[in-house]
Amino acid sequence: MKRTSFFDNPLTIIALLFVLVFGSAGAACRWMAARALKGSEVPQDWKTIETDFFSVAVPPTMKKLDLRGIDSQVMGFENDEIRFVIEYGAYSTDVGFSLKYYEGESEPVVIDGKTVELISYNANKPLENPKGAVNADGRNASGPVEKPYVTGVQFPRDGLVFAPNRHLTASFIASYKTSEDRETAQTILASIKFKDK
C-alpha cells in the first residue's frame, strides 16, 4: 500500500497557498493603503526643534518642559491648548498600548516616507478602569484629564537606522484640550523629518 502525503493532493496545496497569500495580504494591504499624514502647512512663525536624529516644528507659543528620561531622551513642549512630548533612544512610549484602555482608533499613515500607526484616543473615555492604570496626564486616580485628546505615533526600532548598529525608536505624542486642536497636533506630527541613513 502506497503512503500518501498531505501535500500529494493538489487542492490541499492550492488551499494552503490561498491562505498564505490572502491571509497575510490583509495586513499588508492595510499598510500599503497608508496615506501621508495630513496637517495644515507649517506656519512660518513656528519654531523648529532640531536634534541629531530628527527635526519637528511646534507653534511659537509652546514652552519647553523640564522632562528627564531614564534610558531615553525625553523632550516636551506645551501651551494652553497642546502638550507635545517626544521620547527617543533605546526605548519609547508604545502609543498603541493606550487603545487597550481608552476609546480610540489606529490607522496607518506615512510621515517622512515611513509608514507608522497613527493612534488617537480620548483619555476621558476609558473602556475599563483596571487597577493600576495611569491616565494620560500621569495620575492614576480616576477623574477628568485636562488635555484628554491624544494623537501620537511610535517609530519602531528597526525603522530608524542612524549609523551601523545605531537603531533608535521614537514616539511623538500630542495631548490637547478639544477635538478642534487635532489639526494642529497632526501638523506637528506631519512636520517630523528624520536624519537617518
N, C-alpha and C. Protein backbone atom coordinates (compact mmCIF):
# COMPACT_ATOMS: atom_id res chain seq x y z
N MET A 1 0.83 -1.16 0.00
CA MET A 1 0.00 0.00 0.00
C MET A 1 0.89 1.25 0.00
N LYS A 2 0.60 2.15 -0.89
CA LYS A 2 1.40 3.36 -1.05
C LYS A 2 0.96 4.40 -0.02
N ARG A 3 1.95 4.96 0.67
CA ARG A 3 1.63 6.02 1.63
C ARG A 3 1.48 7.34 0.89
N THR A 4 0.51 8.08 1.27
CA THR A 4 0.31 9.38 0.64
C THR A 4 0.59 10.48 1.65
N SER A 5 1.04 11.54 1.13
CA SER A 5 1.35 12.71 1.96
C SER A 5 0.18 13.68 1.92
N PHE A 6 0.10 14.48 2.92
CA PHE A 6 -0.90 15.54 2.99
C PHE A 6 -0.78 16.45 1.77
N PHE A 7 0.43 16.61 1.28
CA PHE A 7 0.69 17.53 0.17
C PHE A 7 0.55 16.88 -1.21
N ASP A 8 0.20 15.60 -1.26
CA ASP A 8 0.01 14.93 -2.55
C ASP A 8 -1.24 15.43 -3.27
N ASN A 9 -2.18 15.92 -2.54
CA ASN A 9 -3.43 16.40 -3.13
C ASN A 9 -3.22 17.83 -3.62
N PRO A 10 -3.36 18.10 -4.92
CA PRO A 10 -3.14 19.45 -5.45
C PRO A 10 -4.10 20.48 -4.85
N LEU A 11 -5.30 20.06 -4.49
CA LEU A 11 -6.25 21.00 -3.88
C LEU A 11 -5.76 21.48 -2.51
N THR A 12 -5.09 20.60 -1.78
CA THR A 12 -4.53 20.98 -0.49
C THR A 12 -3.46 22.05 -0.66
N ILE A 13 -2.61 21.86 -1.65
CA ILE A 13 -1.55 22.84 -1.92
C ILE A 13 -2.15 24.18 -2.32
N ILE A 14 -3.15 24.15 -3.18
CA ILE A 14 -3.81 25.39 -3.60
C ILE A 14 -4.46 26.09 -2.41
N ALA A 15 -5.11 25.31 -1.55
CA ALA A 15 -5.76 25.89 -0.36
C ALA A 15 -4.73 26.53 0.56
N LEU A 16 -3.60 25.85 0.77
CA LEU A 16 -2.55 26.41 1.62
C LEU A 16 -1.96 27.69 1.03
N LEU A 17 -1.72 27.69 -0.26
CA LEU A 17 -1.22 28.90 -0.92
C LEU A 17 -2.21 30.05 -0.79
N PHE A 18 -3.48 29.74 -0.94
CA PHE A 18 -4.53 30.76 -0.81
C PHE A 18 -4.49 31.39 0.58
N VAL A 19 -4.40 30.54 1.61
CA VAL A 19 -4.36 31.04 2.99
C VAL A 19 -3.10 31.86 3.22
N LEU A 20 -1.96 31.38 2.74
CA LEU A 20 -0.71 32.12 2.92
C LEU A 20 -0.73 33.47 2.23
N VAL A 21 -1.18 33.48 0.99
CA VAL A 21 -1.17 34.72 0.22
C VAL A 21 -2.21 35.70 0.72
N PHE A 22 -3.45 35.24 0.86
CA PHE A 22 -4.52 36.18 1.21
C PHE A 22 -4.65 36.41 2.70
N GLY A 23 -4.17 35.49 3.52
CA GLY A 23 -4.21 35.69 4.96
C GLY A 23 -3.29 36.81 5.39
N SER A 24 -2.09 36.83 4.85
CA SER A 24 -1.14 37.89 5.19
C SER A 24 -1.37 39.13 4.34
N ALA A 25 -2.11 38.98 3.26
CA ALA A 25 -2.36 40.13 2.37
C ALA A 25 -3.23 41.18 3.04
N GLY A 26 -4.12 40.74 3.94
CA GLY A 26 -4.98 41.71 4.62
C GLY A 26 -4.16 42.72 5.41
N ALA A 27 -3.20 42.21 6.18
CA ALA A 27 -2.34 43.11 6.94
C ALA A 27 -1.47 43.94 6.01
N ALA A 28 -0.96 43.33 4.97
CA ALA A 28 -0.11 44.06 4.02
C ALA A 28 -0.90 45.15 3.31
N CYS A 29 -2.15 44.85 2.94
CA CYS A 29 -2.97 45.86 2.25
C CYS A 29 -3.21 47.07 3.14
N ARG A 30 -3.39 46.82 4.45
CA ARG A 30 -3.61 47.94 5.38
C ARG A 30 -2.41 48.88 5.35
N TRP A 31 -1.21 48.33 5.37
CA TRP A 31 -0.01 49.16 5.34
C TRP A 31 0.18 49.81 3.97
N MET A 32 -0.15 49.08 2.91
CA MET A 32 0.02 49.64 1.57
C MET A 32 -0.96 50.78 1.33
N ALA A 33 -2.09 50.74 2.03
CA ALA A 33 -3.11 51.78 1.87
C ALA A 33 -2.81 53.01 2.72
N ALA A 34 -1.69 53.01 3.43
CA ALA A 34 -1.34 54.14 4.28
C ALA A 34 -1.26 55.41 3.45
N ARG A 35 -1.76 56.47 4.02
CA ARG A 35 -1.76 57.77 3.35
C ARG A 35 -0.78 58.69 4.07
N ALA A 36 -0.32 59.69 3.37
CA ALA A 36 0.54 60.68 4.01
C ALA A 36 -0.28 61.40 5.08
N LEU A 37 0.30 61.57 6.26
CA LEU A 37 -0.41 62.26 7.33
C LEU A 37 -0.71 63.68 6.91
N LYS A 38 -1.96 64.04 7.01
CA LYS A 38 -2.36 65.38 6.61
C LYS A 38 -2.41 66.31 7.82
N GLY A 39 -1.91 67.46 7.62
CA GLY A 39 -1.99 68.53 8.59
C GLY A 39 -1.96 69.81 7.79
N SER A 40 -2.13 70.91 8.44
CA SER A 40 -2.02 72.18 7.73
C SER A 40 -0.57 72.40 7.34
N GLU A 41 -0.35 73.31 6.42
CA GLU A 41 1.03 73.69 6.11
C GLU A 41 1.61 74.34 7.36
N VAL A 42 2.87 74.03 7.64
CA VAL A 42 3.51 74.58 8.84
C VAL A 42 3.63 76.09 8.70
N PRO A 43 3.03 76.85 9.63
CA PRO A 43 3.14 78.32 9.57
C PRO A 43 4.60 78.77 9.70
N GLN A 44 4.93 79.88 9.07
CA GLN A 44 6.31 80.38 9.07
C GLN A 44 6.80 80.77 10.45
N ASP A 45 5.89 81.15 11.36
CA ASP A 45 6.34 81.59 12.68
C ASP A 45 6.58 80.43 13.65
N TRP A 46 6.32 79.19 13.23
CA TRP A 46 6.58 78.06 14.11
C TRP A 46 8.08 77.88 14.28
N LYS A 47 8.48 77.36 15.43
CA LYS A 47 9.90 77.11 15.67
C LYS A 47 10.23 75.65 15.39
N THR A 48 11.43 75.42 14.87
CA THR A 48 11.87 74.07 14.54
C THR A 48 12.77 73.56 15.66
N ILE A 49 12.43 72.39 16.17
CA ILE A 49 13.23 71.72 17.20
C ILE A 49 14.16 70.76 16.47
N GLU A 50 15.47 70.92 16.67
CA GLU A 50 16.48 70.09 15.99
C GLU A 50 17.18 69.19 17.00
N THR A 51 17.34 67.92 16.65
CA THR A 51 18.20 67.02 17.41
C THR A 51 19.18 66.41 16.40
N ASP A 52 20.05 65.55 16.88
CA ASP A 52 20.97 64.86 15.96
C ASP A 52 20.23 63.89 15.06
N PHE A 53 18.99 63.52 15.42
CA PHE A 53 18.28 62.46 14.73
C PHE A 53 17.05 62.90 13.95
N PHE A 54 16.46 64.01 14.32
CA PHE A 54 15.23 64.46 13.65
C PHE A 54 15.01 65.94 13.91
N SER A 55 14.05 66.49 13.17
CA SER A 55 13.57 67.84 13.45
C SER A 55 12.05 67.78 13.45
N VAL A 56 11.43 68.71 14.15
CA VAL A 56 9.98 68.79 14.22
C VAL A 56 9.61 70.25 14.50
N ALA A 57 8.51 70.71 13.93
CA ALA A 57 8.07 72.09 14.11
C ALA A 57 6.95 72.15 15.14
N VAL A 58 6.99 73.18 16.00
CA VAL A 58 5.95 73.38 17.01
C VAL A 58 5.51 74.85 16.99
N PRO A 59 4.29 75.13 17.45
CA PRO A 59 3.82 76.52 17.50
C PRO A 59 4.74 77.39 18.35
N PRO A 60 4.84 78.68 18.03
CA PRO A 60 5.75 79.58 18.75
C PRO A 60 5.35 79.81 20.21
N THR A 61 4.10 79.55 20.55
CA THR A 61 3.64 79.76 21.92
C THR A 61 4.02 78.62 22.85
N MET A 62 4.56 77.54 22.31
CA MET A 62 4.92 76.40 23.15
C MET A 62 6.21 76.67 23.91
N LYS A 63 6.16 76.36 25.19
CA LYS A 63 7.33 76.50 26.07
C LYS A 63 7.92 75.12 26.33
N LYS A 64 9.24 75.07 26.44
CA LYS A 64 9.93 73.80 26.70
C LYS A 64 9.65 73.35 28.13
N LEU A 65 9.35 72.07 28.30
CA LEU A 65 9.12 71.49 29.62
C LEU A 65 10.41 70.86 30.13
N ASP A 66 10.56 70.82 31.44
CA ASP A 66 11.73 70.19 32.05
C ASP A 66 11.41 68.72 32.30
N LEU A 67 11.72 67.88 31.33
CA LEU A 67 11.46 66.44 31.43
C LEU A 67 12.77 65.69 31.35
N ARG A 68 12.85 64.56 32.05
CA ARG A 68 14.05 63.74 32.03
C ARG A 68 13.66 62.28 31.82
N GLY A 69 14.43 61.61 30.97
CA GLY A 69 14.21 60.18 30.76
C GLY A 69 15.24 59.38 31.53
N ILE A 70 14.98 58.09 31.67
CA ILE A 70 15.91 57.21 32.36
C ILE A 70 16.86 56.56 31.35
N ASP A 71 16.29 55.89 30.36
CA ASP A 71 17.10 55.22 29.35
C ASP A 71 16.83 55.74 27.95
N SER A 72 16.17 56.86 27.86
CA SER A 72 15.87 57.51 26.59
C SER A 72 15.89 59.02 26.79
N GLN A 73 15.96 59.74 25.70
CA GLN A 73 15.87 61.20 25.75
C GLN A 73 14.39 61.58 25.73
N VAL A 74 14.00 62.52 26.56
CA VAL A 74 12.61 62.97 26.61
C VAL A 74 12.59 64.48 26.49
N MET A 75 11.75 64.98 25.61
CA MET A 75 11.58 66.43 25.42
C MET A 75 10.09 66.72 25.44
N GLY A 76 9.73 67.88 25.95
CA GLY A 76 8.32 68.24 25.95
C GLY A 76 8.14 69.73 25.72
N PHE A 77 7.00 70.07 25.13
CA PHE A 77 6.65 71.46 24.83
C PHE A 77 5.16 71.61 25.11
N GLU A 78 4.77 72.79 25.62
CA GLU A 78 3.36 72.95 25.97
C GLU A 78 2.92 74.39 25.85
N ASN A 79 1.67 74.57 25.43
CA ASN A 79 0.99 75.86 25.51
C ASN A 79 -0.38 75.58 26.13
N ASP A 80 -1.28 76.55 26.10
CA ASP A 80 -2.58 76.36 26.74
C ASP A 80 -3.40 75.24 26.10
N GLU A 81 -3.20 74.99 24.82
CA GLU A 81 -4.03 74.03 24.10
C GLU A 81 -3.41 72.64 23.99
N ILE A 82 -2.10 72.57 23.80
CA ILE A 82 -1.46 71.29 23.45
C ILE A 82 -0.21 71.05 24.29
N ARG A 83 -0.04 69.79 24.67
CA ARG A 83 1.20 69.31 25.28
C ARG A 83 1.79 68.31 24.30
N PHE A 84 3.05 68.49 23.92
CA PHE A 84 3.70 67.63 22.93
C PHE A 84 4.94 67.03 23.56
N VAL A 85 5.01 65.70 23.60
CA VAL A 85 6.13 65.00 24.24
C VAL A 85 6.80 64.08 23.22
N ILE A 86 8.12 64.13 23.21
CA ILE A 86 8.94 63.30 22.33
C ILE A 86 9.81 62.41 23.22
N GLU A 87 9.87 61.13 22.91
CA GLU A 87 10.76 60.22 23.62
C GLU A 87 11.50 59.40 22.57
N TYR A 88 12.82 59.39 22.65
CA TYR A 88 13.60 58.65 21.65
C TYR A 88 14.86 58.07 22.28
N GLY A 89 15.32 56.97 21.72
CA GLY A 89 16.50 56.30 22.22
C GLY A 89 16.30 54.80 22.16
N ALA A 90 16.80 54.11 23.18
CA ALA A 90 16.67 52.65 23.23
C ALA A 90 15.21 52.24 23.40
N TYR A 91 14.43 53.08 24.07
CA TYR A 91 13.02 52.80 24.32
C TYR A 91 12.20 54.05 24.04
N SER A 92 10.93 53.83 23.73
CA SER A 92 10.00 54.96 23.60
C SER A 92 8.60 54.46 23.96
N THR A 93 7.69 55.38 24.14
CA THR A 93 6.34 55.05 24.56
C THR A 93 5.58 54.29 23.47
N ASP A 94 4.96 53.20 23.85
CA ASP A 94 4.10 52.44 22.94
C ASP A 94 2.73 53.12 22.94
N VAL A 95 2.51 54.01 22.01
CA VAL A 95 1.28 54.81 21.96
C VAL A 95 0.06 53.91 21.80
N GLY A 96 0.18 52.86 21.00
CA GLY A 96 -0.94 51.97 20.74
C GLY A 96 -1.42 51.21 21.96
N PHE A 97 -0.58 51.08 22.98
CA PHE A 97 -0.95 50.38 24.21
C PHE A 97 -2.19 51.00 24.85
N SER A 98 -2.34 52.31 24.72
CA SER A 98 -3.47 53.01 25.35
C SER A 98 -4.81 52.60 24.77
N LEU A 99 -4.82 52.04 23.56
CA LEU A 99 -6.09 51.60 22.97
C LEU A 99 -6.69 50.41 23.72
N LYS A 100 -5.91 49.80 24.61
CA LYS A 100 -6.45 48.74 25.46
C LYS A 100 -7.31 49.33 26.57
N TYR A 101 -7.14 50.63 26.83
CA TYR A 101 -7.81 51.25 27.97
C TYR A 101 -8.79 52.36 27.60
N TYR A 102 -8.60 52.98 26.44
CA TYR A 102 -9.42 54.14 26.07
C TYR A 102 -10.05 53.97 24.70
N GLU A 103 -11.20 54.62 24.50
CA GLU A 103 -11.84 54.64 23.19
C GLU A 103 -10.91 55.35 22.22
N GLY A 104 -10.68 54.74 21.09
CA GLY A 104 -9.78 55.37 20.12
C GLY A 104 -9.71 54.60 18.83
N GLU A 105 -8.74 54.98 18.01
CA GLU A 105 -8.58 54.35 16.71
C GLU A 105 -7.12 54.35 16.30
N SER A 106 -6.83 53.50 15.33
CA SER A 106 -5.48 53.37 14.80
C SER A 106 -5.58 53.30 13.29
N GLU A 107 -4.70 54.02 12.60
CA GLU A 107 -4.68 53.95 11.14
C GLU A 107 -3.25 54.14 10.64
N PRO A 108 -2.87 53.41 9.59
CA PRO A 108 -1.52 53.58 9.06
C PRO A 108 -1.40 54.90 8.30
N VAL A 109 -0.32 55.62 8.56
CA VAL A 109 -0.04 56.87 7.86
C VAL A 109 1.44 56.88 7.48
N VAL A 110 1.79 57.78 6.58
CA VAL A 110 3.19 57.93 6.17
C VAL A 110 3.67 59.29 6.65
N ILE A 111 4.77 59.27 7.40
CA ILE A 111 5.42 60.50 7.87
C ILE A 111 6.87 60.43 7.42
N ASP A 112 7.30 61.39 6.64
CA ASP A 112 8.67 61.45 6.13
C ASP A 112 9.09 60.13 5.47
N GLY A 113 8.18 59.56 4.71
CA GLY A 113 8.47 58.34 3.97
C GLY A 113 8.39 57.05 4.77
N LYS A 114 8.04 57.13 6.05
CA LYS A 114 7.97 55.95 6.90
C LYS A 114 6.52 55.68 7.29
N THR A 115 6.09 54.43 7.14
CA THR A 115 4.72 54.06 7.49
C THR A 115 4.66 53.68 8.97
N VAL A 116 3.77 54.33 9.70
CA VAL A 116 3.56 54.07 11.13
C VAL A 116 2.07 54.10 11.42
N GLU A 117 1.71 53.64 12.60
CA GLU A 117 0.31 53.70 13.04
C GLU A 117 0.07 55.03 13.75
N LEU A 118 -0.92 55.76 13.28
CA LEU A 118 -1.36 56.98 13.96
C LEU A 118 -2.41 56.56 14.97
N ILE A 119 -2.15 56.80 16.24
CA ILE A 119 -3.05 56.40 17.32
C ILE A 119 -3.75 57.65 17.83
N SER A 120 -5.06 57.58 17.98
CA SER A 120 -5.84 58.68 18.54
C SER A 120 -6.82 58.10 19.55
N TYR A 121 -6.91 58.75 20.71
CA TYR A 121 -7.87 58.29 21.72
C TYR A 121 -8.25 59.44 22.63
N ASN A 122 -9.29 59.20 23.44
CA ASN A 122 -9.77 60.18 24.40
C ASN A 122 -9.53 59.62 25.80
N ALA A 123 -8.64 60.23 26.55
CA ALA A 123 -8.27 59.74 27.88
C ALA A 123 -9.38 59.93 28.90
N ASN A 124 -10.44 60.64 28.55
CA ASN A 124 -11.59 60.76 29.44
C ASN A 124 -12.69 59.76 29.10
N LYS A 125 -12.40 58.84 28.18
CA LYS A 125 -13.38 57.81 27.81
C LYS A 125 -12.74 56.43 27.93
N PRO A 126 -12.59 55.96 29.18
CA PRO A 126 -11.97 54.65 29.36
C PRO A 126 -12.89 53.52 28.91
N LEU A 127 -12.28 52.48 28.35
CA LEU A 127 -13.03 51.26 28.03
C LEU A 127 -13.31 50.51 29.32
N GLU A 128 -12.36 50.55 30.20
CA GLU A 128 -12.45 49.94 31.52
C GLU A 128 -11.43 50.65 32.38
N ASN A 129 -11.51 50.48 33.68
CA ASN A 129 -10.55 51.15 34.56
C ASN A 129 -9.82 50.11 35.39
N PRO A 130 -8.86 49.42 34.78
CA PRO A 130 -8.15 48.38 35.53
C PRO A 130 -7.29 48.99 36.63
N LYS A 131 -7.11 48.23 37.69
CA LYS A 131 -6.31 48.69 38.82
C LYS A 131 -4.89 48.97 38.34
N GLY A 132 -4.37 50.11 38.71
CA GLY A 132 -3.01 50.46 38.34
C GLY A 132 -2.88 51.20 37.02
N ALA A 133 -4.00 51.43 36.33
CA ALA A 133 -3.93 52.17 35.07
C ALA A 133 -3.52 53.61 35.35
N VAL A 134 -2.78 54.19 34.45
CA VAL A 134 -2.32 55.56 34.60
C VAL A 134 -2.94 56.42 33.51
N ASN A 135 -3.51 57.57 33.91
CA ASN A 135 -4.10 58.49 32.94
C ASN A 135 -3.02 59.14 32.10
N ALA A 136 -3.45 59.77 31.01
CA ALA A 136 -2.51 60.41 30.08
C ALA A 136 -1.71 61.52 30.76
N ASP A 137 -2.27 62.11 31.82
CA ASP A 137 -1.54 63.19 32.49
C ASP A 137 -0.67 62.67 33.64
N GLY A 138 -0.52 61.35 33.75
CA GLY A 138 0.38 60.78 34.74
C GLY A 138 -0.28 60.40 36.05
N ARG A 139 -1.54 60.77 36.26
CA ARG A 139 -2.22 60.43 37.51
C ARG A 139 -2.82 59.03 37.38
N ASN A 140 -2.87 58.30 38.49
CA ASN A 140 -3.54 57.01 38.43
C ASN A 140 -4.91 57.07 39.09
N ALA A 141 -5.33 58.26 39.47
CA ALA A 141 -6.67 58.43 40.03
C ALA A 141 -7.67 58.62 38.91
N SER A 142 -8.90 58.20 39.17
CA SER A 142 -9.94 58.43 38.19
C SER A 142 -10.30 59.91 38.20
N GLY A 143 -10.81 60.36 37.10
CA GLY A 143 -11.21 61.76 37.02
C GLY A 143 -10.84 62.33 35.68
N PRO A 144 -11.40 63.48 35.37
CA PRO A 144 -11.15 64.06 34.05
C PRO A 144 -9.70 64.51 33.86
N VAL A 145 -9.23 64.37 32.64
CA VAL A 145 -7.89 64.80 32.25
C VAL A 145 -8.04 66.14 31.55
N GLU A 146 -7.17 67.11 31.85
CA GLU A 146 -7.29 68.45 31.28
C GLU A 146 -7.14 68.46 29.76
N LYS A 147 -6.21 67.70 29.25
CA LYS A 147 -5.98 67.61 27.79
C LYS A 147 -6.19 66.15 27.38
N PRO A 148 -7.47 65.74 27.26
CA PRO A 148 -7.78 64.32 27.10
C PRO A 148 -7.58 63.75 25.70
N TYR A 149 -7.61 64.60 24.69
CA TYR A 149 -7.48 64.09 23.32
C TYR A 149 -6.01 63.84 23.03
N VAL A 150 -5.71 62.64 22.57
CA VAL A 150 -4.32 62.26 22.35
C VAL A 150 -4.16 61.73 20.93
N THR A 151 -3.14 62.21 20.25
CA THR A 151 -2.78 61.71 18.92
C THR A 151 -1.27 61.51 18.93
N GLY A 152 -0.82 60.34 18.51
CA GLY A 152 0.61 60.10 18.52
C GLY A 152 1.03 58.97 17.61
N VAL A 153 2.33 58.86 17.46
CA VAL A 153 2.94 57.80 16.65
C VAL A 153 4.18 57.28 17.36
N GLN A 154 4.52 56.03 17.07
CA GLN A 154 5.77 55.46 17.55
C GLN A 154 6.48 54.85 16.35
N PHE A 155 7.70 55.28 16.11
CA PHE A 155 8.51 54.71 15.04
C PHE A 155 9.31 53.56 15.65
N PRO A 156 9.16 52.35 15.11
CA PRO A 156 9.84 51.19 15.70
C PRO A 156 11.35 51.24 15.50
N ARG A 157 12.03 50.52 16.36
CA ARG A 157 13.50 50.49 16.36
C ARG A 157 14.07 50.09 15.01
N ASP A 158 13.47 49.12 14.32
CA ASP A 158 14.03 48.69 13.05
C ASP A 158 13.77 49.68 11.92
N GLY A 159 12.95 50.68 12.17
CA GLY A 159 12.64 51.66 11.13
C GLY A 159 13.55 52.87 11.15
N LEU A 160 14.33 53.06 12.21
CA LEU A 160 15.20 54.23 12.33
C LEU A 160 16.64 53.79 12.49
N VAL A 161 17.42 53.90 11.44
CA VAL A 161 18.82 53.49 11.46
C VAL A 161 19.67 54.74 11.20
N PHE A 162 20.42 55.16 12.21
CA PHE A 162 21.20 56.39 12.09
C PHE A 162 22.67 56.15 11.81
N ALA A 163 23.14 54.96 12.05
CA ALA A 163 24.52 54.58 11.76
C ALA A 163 24.58 53.06 11.90
N PRO A 164 25.63 52.43 11.41
CA PRO A 164 25.72 50.98 11.61
C PRO A 164 25.57 50.65 13.09
N ASN A 165 24.71 49.72 13.39
CA ASN A 165 24.44 49.29 14.76
C ASN A 165 23.89 50.41 15.64
N ARG A 166 23.30 51.41 15.06
CA ARG A 166 22.72 52.52 15.84
C ARG A 166 21.25 52.64 15.44
N HIS A 167 20.41 51.82 16.05
CA HIS A 167 18.98 51.82 15.78
C HIS A 167 18.28 52.50 16.96
N LEU A 168 17.35 53.37 16.66
CA LEU A 168 16.60 54.06 17.70
C LEU A 168 15.11 53.86 17.48
N THR A 169 14.36 54.05 18.54
CA THR A 169 12.91 54.10 18.45
C THR A 169 12.50 55.48 18.94
N ALA A 170 11.40 55.99 18.42
CA ALA A 170 10.95 57.33 18.81
C ALA A 170 9.44 57.39 18.85
N SER A 171 8.91 58.08 19.87
CA SER A 171 7.47 58.33 19.93
C SER A 171 7.24 59.84 20.02
N PHE A 172 6.18 60.28 19.39
CA PHE A 172 5.79 61.69 19.36
C PHE A 172 4.31 61.72 19.73
N ILE A 173 3.97 62.36 20.85
CA ILE A 173 2.60 62.32 21.36
C ILE A 173 2.11 63.72 21.68
N ALA A 174 0.95 64.07 21.12
CA ALA A 174 0.32 65.36 21.40
C ALA A 174 -0.97 65.11 22.18
N SER A 175 -1.12 65.80 23.31
CA SER A 175 -2.36 65.78 24.09
C SER A 175 -2.96 67.16 24.00
N TYR A 176 -4.27 67.24 23.79
CA TYR A 176 -4.88 68.55 23.59
C TYR A 176 -6.26 68.63 24.20
N LYS A 177 -6.73 69.88 24.43
CA LYS A 177 -7.97 70.13 25.17
C LYS A 177 -9.24 69.78 24.41
N THR A 178 -9.32 70.18 23.14
CA THR A 178 -10.56 69.98 22.38
C THR A 178 -10.26 69.25 21.08
N SER A 179 -11.27 68.62 20.53
CA SER A 179 -11.07 67.88 19.28
C SER A 179 -10.67 68.82 18.14
N GLU A 180 -10.98 70.11 18.27
CA GLU A 180 -10.59 71.08 17.23
C GLU A 180 -9.08 71.27 17.16
N ASP A 181 -8.37 70.92 18.23
CA ASP A 181 -6.91 71.07 18.25
C ASP A 181 -6.19 69.93 17.52
N ARG A 182 -6.96 68.94 17.06
CA ARG A 182 -6.34 67.79 16.39
C ARG A 182 -5.57 68.20 15.14
N GLU A 183 -6.08 69.16 14.38
CA GLU A 183 -5.38 69.57 13.16
C GLU A 183 -4.00 70.12 13.48
N THR A 184 -3.90 70.92 14.55
CA THR A 184 -2.60 71.44 14.96
C THR A 184 -1.68 70.29 15.37
N ALA A 185 -2.23 69.33 16.13
CA ALA A 185 -1.43 68.17 16.55
C ALA A 185 -0.92 67.41 15.33
N GLN A 186 -1.77 67.22 14.33
CA GLN A 186 -1.35 66.49 13.14
C GLN A 186 -0.35 67.30 12.31
N THR A 187 -0.46 68.62 12.33
CA THR A 187 0.52 69.45 11.63
C THR A 187 1.90 69.28 12.28
N ILE A 188 1.93 69.22 13.61
CA ILE A 188 3.19 68.98 14.32
C ILE A 188 3.77 67.63 13.89
N LEU A 189 2.95 66.59 13.95
CA LEU A 189 3.43 65.24 13.61
C LEU A 189 3.86 65.14 12.15
N ALA A 190 3.11 65.78 11.26
CA ALA A 190 3.45 65.73 9.83
C ALA A 190 4.75 66.46 9.52
N SER A 191 5.20 67.33 10.43
CA SER A 191 6.43 68.09 10.20
C SER A 191 7.70 67.32 10.57
N ILE A 192 7.55 66.12 11.13
CA ILE A 192 8.72 65.33 11.55
C ILE A 192 9.58 64.97 10.33
N LYS A 193 10.87 65.24 10.46
CA LYS A 193 11.85 64.90 9.42
C LYS A 193 13.01 64.18 10.10
N PHE A 194 13.33 62.98 9.61
CA PHE A 194 14.42 62.20 10.19
C PHE A 194 15.73 62.41 9.45
N LYS A 195 16.83 62.23 10.19
CA LYS A 195 18.17 62.37 9.61
C LYS A 195 18.85 61.01 9.56
N ASP A 196 18.06 59.94 9.43
CA ASP A 196 18.64 58.60 9.43
C ASP A 196 19.30 58.27 8.10
N LYS A 197 20.08 57.23 8.11
CA LYS A 197 20.85 56.82 6.92
C LYS A 197 20.01 55.94 6.02
